[in-house]
Amino acid sequence: MALAGVGAVSATAACGADAGRSPVRVGPESPAVAVAERAREQAVGSGRATTATLTARQSTVDLGGVRVSTWTYGDKLPGQEIRLRRGDTLRAEVINELPQDTSVHWHGIALRNDMDGVPGLTQDPIGTRDAFTYDFVVPDAGTHWFHPHVGMQFDRGLYAPLIVEDPEDGDGYDLEAVLVLDDWVDGVDGRTPERELAALESSGMSMTGMSMGEMQADPATPLGPDTGDVRYPYYLINGRLDTDPMTLQAAVGQRIRLRIINAGADTAFRFAVGDHRMTVTHSDGYPVEPVECASLLVGMGERYDVVVTVADGVFPIVASAEGKQGQGRALLRSGTGEAPERTVTVPELAGAPLTGLDLRATDSARLDERRPDRSHDMFLGMDMSGYTWTINGQTYDTHAPLEVRQGQRVRLRMVNQTAMFHPMHLHGHTFQVDDGRGTGPRKDTVLVLPNRSVTVVLDADNPGQWLLHCHNLYHGEAGMMTSMSYVD
Ligand code: C2O
Ligand code: CU
């Protein structure tokens, strides 16, 4: 096959094989979607089903001494975790008691397109006082999560873990805990995410958001000097303030697996466990060659699993807001004794944090070697008038879908032309980061550092229309979204 698209500059460069046909979009209702789901069921389906009910509504939650009015699933923050095994079917009824439309997106799951939860692209929104049941096979294990895909809703309290167990996982750890990191503004001093976005839109782009050309990257601060647009009053781990942290209880010498999820909207977290080193085992649900580190940078939408061998004592687990003031905190307790002071400095946070780009996929997680059939370039940019973030110069309203055909090996090159990092997330697929050697990690959300580019490859094996966007919610809402569109 001709490879006209490879290395071409135009975002719409087509392969020779595609020329001369006018493409028809493979929509969420198309037979190909149902066929793919049946194939999934046959290949990995367990025949078991897990059911859940998610009631999205306004509620008051206690962050640990601070009460806020916000939106949650079932009055809990985070919402009740959903846990199932690889191959199971998830049947989740979503009841909308919010004053606006909603939806649920199952972040990280290669699911059938019509269950992906993107109003306008894969389904109609779930209206106020309406309900919708999501029903799909969950093909891959891993640490995932779910949240609405409407407006600023997940910067409120609408998020929860989705943990897919692998029956073959077993003796690498003794116990596990899920840690959901979040930046919090909703309900504090009359602030809401919508008002924060409106304020950004009326004040325009900050000078620091603009591209300042290739800067010398400092490994200690890989995200550069401008790490966010919103000044949050609080940072949370599992819905708790650092003044009232949750405690993980373990025995000395036990290996605890921490499943870390960044549910923040505008904050990357630098994660560490005081007096411990961590072994990273998974990124975005997929196994990586285990690597030890003192601290780990977790972008919005990313997940990491780490294993820690518990020492004797009481230790802080810290999620420091990268480039911002504040931290989320929990405690790891094995021995007796006093909890460390809230303000204690954790030396593990100093120095260069590990990022997903440093990881390597295990052999089993690597894609086989293959020449790409289709390449797309995505230029991540901004518009200096107002608060507008773009892909290939367009906001989502006017975006040109990135077309692919089922069965193609697809290469996406994301070129960051701004001085801010963008955690880019693709729905319905897991790509492999192209490190030039075929060993990059499998991920669905990848940090594209300021003025840098990242190339990823994937197999187009899940037909439909798939959102591809910056998981900084403010950037996404201000335009930085596009779609990967299967065509026939
Ligand atoms: Cu968690 Cu479209 O994303
Ligand atoms: Cu962004």
mmCIF file with all atom_site columns, C-alpha atoms and ligand atoms in Angstrom, residues 105 107 145 147 149 425 427 467 469 471, ligand 1:
data_model
loop_
_atom_site.group_PDB
_atom_site.id
_atom_site.type_symbol
_atom_site.label_atom_id
_atom_site.label_alt_id
_atom_site.label_comp_id
_atom_site.label_asym_id
_atom_site.label_entity_id
_atom_site.label_seq_id
_atom_site.pdbx_PDB_ins_code
_atom_site.Cartn_x
_atom_site.Cartn_y
_atom_site.Cartn_z
_atom_site.occupancy
_atom_site.B_iso_or_equiv
_atom_site.pdbx_formal_charge
_atom_site.auth_seq_id
_atom_site.auth_comp_id
_atom_site.auth_asym_id
_atom_site.auth_atom_id
_atom_site.pdbx_PDB_model_num
ATOM   1  C  CA  . HIS A 1 105 ? -17.943 8.407  29.492 1.00 0.00 ? 105 HIS A CA  1
ATOM   2  C  CA  . HIS A 1 107 ? -12.526 6.587  30.326 1.00 0.00 ? 107 HIS A CA  1
ATOM   3  C  CA  . TRP A 1 145 ? -12.633 5.808  35.701 1.00 0.00 ? 145 TRP A CA  1
ATOM   4  C  CA  . HIS A 1 147 ? -17.187 10.937 34.315 1.00 0.00 ? 147 HIS A CA  1
ATOM   5  C  CA  . HIS A 1 149 ? -18.864 14.343 28.915 1.00 0.00 ? 149 HIS A CA  1
ATOM   6  C  CA  . HIS A 1 425 ? -6.836  11.455 25.410 1.00 0.00 ? 425 HIS A CA  1
ATOM   7  C  CA  . HIS A 1 427 ? -11.576 7.421  23.340 1.00 0.00 ? 427 HIS A CA  1
ATOM   8  C  CA  . LEU A 1 467 ? -13.399 11.904 20.604 1.00 0.00 ? 467 LEU A CA  1
ATOM   9  C  CA  . HIS A 1 469 ? -9.050  15.815 23.089 1.00 0.00 ? 469 HIS A CA  1
ATOM   10 C  CA  . HIS A 1 471 ? -8.030  16.338 29.154 1.00 0.00 ? 471 HIS A CA  1
HETATM 11 CU CU1 . C2O B 2 .   ? -11.860 11.227 30.428 1.00 0.00 ? 1   C2O B CU1 1
HETATM 12 CU CU2 . C2O B 2 .   ? -13.129 12.395 26.760 1.00 0.00 ? 1   C2O B CU2 1
HETATM 13 O  O1  . C2O B 2 .   ? -12.475 11.832 28.567 1.00 0.00 ? 1   C2O B O1  1
#
